[in-house]
């Protein structure tokens, strides 16, 4: 029999279903030692045990039946669910800007997956419009599904494909670009696109959601509206991330692609600009600039695409007592670039020095970033820092660790020359290293402090 | 000139036409005639330390103004697991509500505001809920699947309630019949609403996430009193575990009602079981009335398919609104829209509920769906007219409406006009089909108002954030070991003990049975005395005295035990209870001092009898033996307290 008939069932549960000829989506009547049960048999998630059968009962709830208790079972009907958002063609409104939406997967466009029991990327951007009709008031939208992968599966291949697609779209004259993306590695993609797509004439906005669009209180719809607005109407022609400012359904923040970081595993307002203030606040109806200096929108199409990436780059998150073998092993494996994430101002222990020296001799490119996330690498303050620089480690200012990793991969995709790589690394493309940190950039609120409590109570979070 | 329509006469005529009877005179025949049918969804909060899906403390409540932060959310409809949109969800989306949540750090964390996925389901809650499922004779599931049940009214910040079925197909035994149960679920409780004005709805999150169970019956109750009886039974069953919360809001029920040809309408959040009979009675008749309206439309030969309202905006300056009306409403800058309902004359004032007419159905939907505050609508058939017939004639002309059209005017902010017109069209269209599926909010006087469109099974979605929980046979068998006995058994035992039936409701609702049982079987007190002491005297004390902090019924058991150990006669329990109820921390010895107890032998008690007899003969106004003994009894009562039963004392007096 077709395997799909018993979607997800394995082992004993599968045998049981086969024995009584009951299919997934079949209406089943079961007799068990715990009594009588009726319902529609649902698919089972792959990683769940093989001792239960899942049913949807008449009231719409799901229950599981222990196969050990089943004494009889019969299929009395069959009806397969058809899960699809009505797909609607996006209406054209004269006078609204044209925006291109690239779909990559992630929770902004996802649906239930019975295989894993989690959500998978499956909504086509066209379906998205069916769910968020307000988008038609903001722009004229074209959509393209570049690929459908989970955020954590986004990598160099996808960065390059995306950069090329964006280049083509800009040449065609689009007025703004939005990229739907999972949030886990949104910052990595934002950094990669900043380096690969230089001098864009229009906004390139990455957007995701922290609550999947299958939830009524999802942030997906509002995030998408903010992103569309920033892409179509905004004046900032940079690679940006648009996500919730506060956790409330209120305004979004536009973050520079090189300075943004996911800072909470589950909050809606998880993305924060680090070492600076965000670029702007965005609402469905307007943008309020925070940064006075930004790269403005242009009429030309003179974008430069640098679709390069080397995957022979790694990151080392330093911890006390780290052994030099770690570095030796990586070097022996042929890694050409290492980004250190050091303590304090940018330090690792002395024990690693010989390994670092060895790596340097072998031509490995080494850069230092910070575990503190906030602040600058200062390798001149202590001897340790000076010792490390002497052994070939280059400080990266206030470049974020993930950004440094992406940039080193991008640089090594172009050249192996130490000086050229260094020049690429240390020349800011879009503020991945800033000359100064504004006093109001670092604001980590601490609950419990009276001033903060007062602020939180009066301002909707 | 427009005829003055006698709305009051029409209301009364339609009321008698459908054969409405007040509940006082209604009989089973009345309910059989209209095909009364009702089922229950009984909610009960569990007594646990933690909330269901996070480790916030349960059962800590706050005043509306006690909050540390406020945040705002909007809800959007999403597809169900089977790929359908739910009707309620679409309605709530139409209302475009800003939903505000007030959070207090003490009892809400990032889970409550949906910024953290759920933690593991609280084990204690599951255990209590399963115990109640077993008592309800339900078939226990093999694996608990947490499901999301959409609520777009904002009462839950996620937009759905996490809920799970524990058992299906159970039953309870009422006095004269068995009522079958559909299912029992465990779920997280919702927010409490603070206000709902215009487009802004405010909630507090203290109750949110508390463990709650819902017992659902089949619609098998055939008269209002039976619904109350079933509800009480379920509540008493829940309380018999001693592991559920009591007090305001801890138990609430939704009551489903329909009549023959009608549809399931859910009366939400009925706080007291004693409200149930009147509410269900009126709802069945409301549906009966709506079916009569449907028939009337058929008689008038008006068809629903092409029926359309006709409307026109009114210019407030050019319309001859009465001056006081203008002064009251003109300043708000709202739009005034006149609407003609073709062929609806005589229907707006059609009886629906006591003191309510069909026009209320429109006005209530305008408030809920279009967010128009009352009074949002004025019409040609108001029981107390706002405008005179000359005014309506002008409106009728401006609408080009016919004589048999009903007319109304609503007031609305410009943005809400479209929704309001849709609401009116939609509700009137529903009149052609009879009874709309909806949930209704209850009032103490037995009437209800529209609350929401009735949600269906389409709002269910598996919770992808939590794994299923298997329930093994060993675990279930273990739970069965410490279960209380059935309510019906308790009922029968009390009958056997000759405890008067009128005390059962109180005893079962306070779950006093286990204590009474213990006093009778362990301490060997007389069953009748014990039952009456709890069922009547304790009830009286609860009504008259202020309960001290930490008072529990266990203390009363302690009191009985103390009396027995000190060989005190049981009449001393009465004064002692009054004191211990207000000051439960007091030592029983001190209470004895407080009631001025002194040990007296029989001789000591009876010593003054001869003297008292002489005295009564001097002062007594009624010189009979009975009056004399009663008076002496009164004088000796205090001496006898704790030393001799009053009945024994009286017998002694009669002997002498």
CSV table of N, CA and C in Angstrom, one decimal, chain B residues 29-103:
chain,number,residue,atom,x,y,z
B,29,UNK,N,-45.0,20.6,29.8
B,29,UNK,CA,-45.7,20.6,28.5
B,29,UNK,C,-45.3,21.9,27.7
B,30,UNK,N,-45.1,23.0,28.5
B,30,UNK,CA,-44.7,24.2,27.8
B,30,UNK,C,-43.3,23.9,27.0
B,31,UNK,N,-42.4,23.3,27.8
B,31,UNK,CA,-41.1,23.1,27.2
B,31,UNK,C,-41.1,22.0,26.1
B,32,UNK,N,-42.0,21.1,26.2
B,32,UNK,CA,-42.2,20.1,25.1
B,32,UNK,C,-42.7,20.7,23.9
B,33,UNK,N,-43.6,21.7,24.1
B,33,UNK,CA,-44.3,22.4,23.0
B,33,UNK,C,-43.2,23.1,22.1
B,34,UNK,N,-42.3,23.8,22.8
B,34,UNK,CA,-41.3,24.6,22.0
B,34,UNK,C,-40.0,23.7,21.8
B,35,UNK,N,-40.0,22.5,22.3
B,35,UNK,CA,-38.8,21.7,22.1
B,35,UNK,C,-37.6,22.2,22.7
B,36,UNK,N,-37.7,22.5,24.0
B,36,UNK,CA,-36.6,23.0,24.8
B,36,UNK,C,-35.5,22.0,24.9
B,37,UNK,N,-34.3,22.4,24.6
B,37,UNK,CA,-33.1,21.5,24.7
B,37,UNK,C,-31.9,22.2,25.2
B,38,UNK,N,-31.2,21.7,26.1
B,38,UNK,CA,-30.1,22.4,26.7
B,38,UNK,C,-28.9,21.5,27.1
B,39,UNK,N,-27.7,22.0,26.9
B,39,UNK,CA,-26.5,21.4,27.3
B,39,UNK,C,-25.6,22.3,28.1
B,40,UNK,N,-24.6,21.8,28.8
B,40,UNK,CA,-23.8,22.7,29.6
B,40,UNK,C,-22.3,22.5,29.3
B,41,UNK,N,-21.6,23.6,29.5
B,41,UNK,CA,-20.1,23.6,29.5
B,41,UNK,C,-19.7,24.2,30.9
B,42,UNK,N,-19.3,23.3,31.8
B,42,UNK,CA,-19.1,23.8,33.1
B,42,UNK,C,-17.5,24.0,33.3
B,43,UNK,N,-17.2,25.2,33.7
B,43,UNK,CA,-15.7,25.6,33.9
B,43,UNK,C,-15.4,25.6,35.4
B,44,UNK,N,-14.3,25.1,35.7
B,44,UNK,CA,-13.9,25.0,37.1
B,44,UNK,C,-12.4,25.3,37.2
B,45,UNK,N,-12.0,26.3,38.0
B,45,UNK,CA,-10.6,26.5,38.2
B,45,UNK,C,-10.0,25.5,39.2
B,46,UNK,N,-8.8,25.1,39.0
B,46,UNK,CA,-8.2,24.1,39.9
B,46,UNK,C,-7.3,24.8,40.9
B,47,UNK,N,-7.2,24.1,42.0
B,47,UNK,CA,-6.4,24.7,43.1
B,47,UNK,C,-5.0,24.2,43.0
B,48,UNK,N,-4.1,25.0,42.4
B,48,UNK,CA,-2.7,24.6,42.2
B,48,UNK,C,-1.8,25.8,42.6
B,49,UNK,N,-0.5,25.5,42.7
B,49,UNK,CA,0.4,26.5,43.0
B,49,UNK,C,0.8,27.3,41.8
B,50,UNK,N,0.8,26.7,40.6
B,50,UNK,CA,1.3,27.3,39.4
B,50,UNK,C,0.2,27.4,38.4
B,51,UNK,N,0.4,28.3,37.5
B,51,UNK,CA,-0.4,28.4,36.3
B,51,UNK,C,-0.1,27.1,35.4
B,52,UNK,N,-0.9,27.0,34.3
B,52,UNK,CA,-0.8,25.7,33.6
B,52,UNK,C,0.4,25.6,32.7
B,53,UNK,N,0.8,26.6,32.0
B,53,UNK,CA,1.9,26.5,31.1
B,53,UNK,C,3.1,27.4,31.4
B,54,UNK,N,3.1,28.0,32.6
B,54,UNK,CA,4.3,28.7,33.0
B,54,UNK,C,4.4,28.6,34.5
B,55,UNK,N,5.4,29.1,35.1
B,55,UNK,CA,5.6,28.9,36.5
B,55,UNK,C,5.2,30.1,37.3
B,56,UNK,N,4.3,30.9,36.8
B,56,UNK,CA,3.8,32.0,37.6
B,56,UNK,C,2.8,31.5,38.6
B,57,UNK,N,2.7,32.2,39.8
B,57,UNK,CA,1.8,31.7,40.8
B,57,UNK,C,0.3,31.8,40.3
B,58,UNK,N,-0.5,30.8,40.7
B,58,UNK,CA,-1.9,30.8,40.3
B,58,UNK,C,-2.7,31.4,41.4
B,59,UNK,N,-3.8,32.1,41.1
B,59,UNK,CA,-4.8,32.6,42.1
B,59,UNK,C,-4.4,33.9,42.8
B,60,UNK,N,-3.5,34.6,42.2
B,60,UNK,CA,-3.2,36.0,42.8
B,60,UNK,C,-3.9,37.0,41.9
B,61,UNK,N,-4.8,37.8,42.4
B,61,UNK,CA,-5.5,38.7,41.6
B,61,UNK,C,-5.2,40.2,42.0
B,62,UNK,N,-5.5,41.0,41.0
B,62,UNK,CA,-5.2,42.5,41.2
B,62,UNK,C,-6.3,43.4,40.8
B,63,UNK,N,-6.3,44.5,41.4
B,63,UNK,CA,-7.3,45.6,41.0
B,63,UNK,C,-6.9,46.0,39.6
B,64,UNK,N,-7.9,46.6,38.9
B,64,UNK,CA,-7.7,47.1,37.5
B,64,UNK,C,-6.5,48.0,37.4
B,65,UNK,N,-6.2,48.8,38.4
B,65,UNK,CA,-5.2,49.8,38.2
B,65,UNK,C,-3.8,49.4,38.8
B,66,UNK,N,-3.7,48.1,39.2
B,66,UNK,CA,-2.5,47.6,39.7
B,66,UNK,C,-1.7,46.9,38.6
B,67,UNK,N,-0.9,47.6,37.8
B,67,UNK,CA,-0.2,46.9,36.7
B,67,UNK,C,1.1,47.6,36.5
B,68,UNK,N,2.1,46.8,36.0
B,68,UNK,CA,3.5,47.3,35.8
B,68,UNK,C,3.7,47.7,34.4
B,69,UNK,N,2.9,47.1,33.5
B,69,UNK,CA,3.2,47.4,32.1
B,69,UNK,C,1.9,47.2,31.3
B,70,UNK,N,1.8,47.8,30.1
B,70,UNK,CA,0.7,47.7,29.3
B,70,UNK,C,1.2,47.5,27.9
B,71,UNK,N,0.5,46.5,27.1
B,71,UNK,CA,0.9,46.4,25.7
B,71,UNK,C,-0.3,46.2,24.9
B,72,UNK,N,-0.1,46.3,23.6
B,72,UNK,CA,-1.2,46.3,22.7
B,72,UNK,C,-1.0,45.3,21.6
B,73,UNK,N,-2.1,44.6,21.2
B,73,UNK,CA,-2.1,43.6,20.2
B,73,UNK,C,-3.3,43.7,19.3
B,74,UNK,N,-3.2,43.2,18.1
B,74,UNK,CA,-4.4,43.1,17.2
B,74,UNK,C,-4.5,41.6,16.8
B,75,UNK,N,-5.6,41.2,16.5
B,75,UNK,CA,-5.8,39.8,16.2
B,75,UNK,C,-6.2,39.6,14.7
B,76,UNK,N,-5.7,38.6,14.0
B,76,UNK,CA,-6.0,38.4,12.7
B,76,UNK,C,-6.5,36.9,12.6
B,77,UNK,N,-7.5,36.7,11.7
B,77,UNK,CA,-8.0,35.3,11.6
B,77,UNK,C,-6.9,34.5,10.9
B,78,UNK,N,-6.8,33.2,11.2
B,78,UNK,CA,-5.9,32.3,10.5
B,78,UNK,C,-6.7,31.0,10.2
B,79,UNK,N,-6.1,30.2,9.3
B,79,UNK,CA,-6.8,29.0,8.9
B,79,UNK,C,-6.7,27.9,10.0
B,80,UNK,N,-7.7,27.1,10.1
B,80,UNK,CA,-7.7,26.0,11.0
B,80,UNK,C,-6.9,24.9,10.4
B,81,UNK,N,-6.7,23.8,11.2
B,81,UNK,CA,-5.9,22.7,10.8
B,81,UNK,C,-6.5,22.1,9.5
B,82,UNK,N,-7.8,22.2,9.4
B,82,UNK,CA,-8.5,21.6,8.3
B,82,UNK,C,-8.7,22.6,7.1
B,83,UNK,N,-8.0,23.7,7.3
B,83,UNK,CA,-8.0,24.7,6.2
B,83,UNK,C,-9.2,25.6,6.0
B,84,UNK,N,-9.9,25.8,7.1
B,84,UNK,CA,-11.1,26.7,7.1
B,84,UNK,C,-10.8,27.9,7.9
B,85,UNK,N,-11.5,29.0,7.6
B,85,UNK,CA,-11.5,30.2,8.5
B,85,UNK,C,-12.7,30.0,9.4
B,86,UNK,N,-12.6,30.5,10.6
B,86,UNK,CA,-13.7,30.4,11.5
B,86,UNK,C,-14.6,31.7,11.5
B,87,UNK,N,-15.9,31.5,11.5
B,87,UNK,CA,-16.8,32.6,11.4
B,87,UNK,C,-16.5,33.7,12.5
B,88,UNK,N,-16.3,33.3,13.7
B,88,UNK,CA,-16.1,34.2,14.8
B,88,UNK,C,-14.9,35.0,14.5
B,89,UNK,N,-13.8,34.3,14.0
B,89,UNK,CA,-12.6,35.0,13.8
B,89,UNK,C,-12.8,36.1,12.8
B,90,UNK,N,-13.5,35.8,11.7
B,90,UNK,CA,-13.8,36.9,10.7
B,90,UNK,C,-14.6,38.0,11.3
B,91,UNK,N,-15.5,37.7,12.2
B,91,UNK,CA,-16.3,38.8,12.8
B,91,UNK,C,-15.4,39.7,13.6
B,92,UNK,N,-14.5,39.0,14.4
B,92,UNK,CA,-13.7,39.8,15.3
B,92,UNK,C,-12.7,40.7,14.5
B,93,UNK,N,-12.3,40.2,13.4
B,93,UNK,CA,-11.4,40.9,12.6
B,93,UNK,C,-12.1,42.2,12.0
B,94,UNK,N,-13.4,42.0,11.7
B,94,UNK,CA,-14.2,43.2,11.2
B,94,UNK,C,-14.2,44.3,12.3
B,95,UNK,N,-14.2,43.9,13.6
B,95,UNK,CA,-14.4,44.9,14.6
B,95,UNK,C,-13.1,45.8,14.8
B,96,UNK,N,-12.0,45.4,14.2
B,96,UNK,CA,-10.8,46.2,14.3
B,96,UNK,C,-10.5,46.8,15.7
B,97,UNK,N,-10.4,45.9,16.6
B,97,UNK,CA,-10.2,46.3,18.0
B,97,UNK,C,-8.7,46.5,18.3
B,98,UNK,N,-8.4,47.5,19.1
B,98,UNK,CA,-7.1,47.6,19.7
B,98,UNK,C,-7.2,46.9,21.1
B,99,UNK,N,-6.4,45.9,21.3
B,99,UNK,CA,-6.5,45.2,22.5
B,99,UNK,C,-5.3,45.5,23.4
B,100,UNK,N,-5.7,46.0,24.6
B,100,UNK,CA,-4.6,46.4,25.6
B,100,UNK,C,-4.6,45.3,26.7
B,101,UNK,N,-3.3,45.0,27.1
B,101,UNK,CA,-3.1,44.0,28.2
B,101,UNK,C,-2.4,44.7,29.3
B,102,UNK,N,-2.9,44.6,30.5
B,102,UNK,CA,-2.2,45.1,31.7
B,102,UNK,C,-1.6,44.0,32.4
B,103,UNK,N,-0.3,44.1,32.6
B,103,UNK,CA,0.5,43.1,33.2
B,103,UNK,C,1.0,43.5,34.6
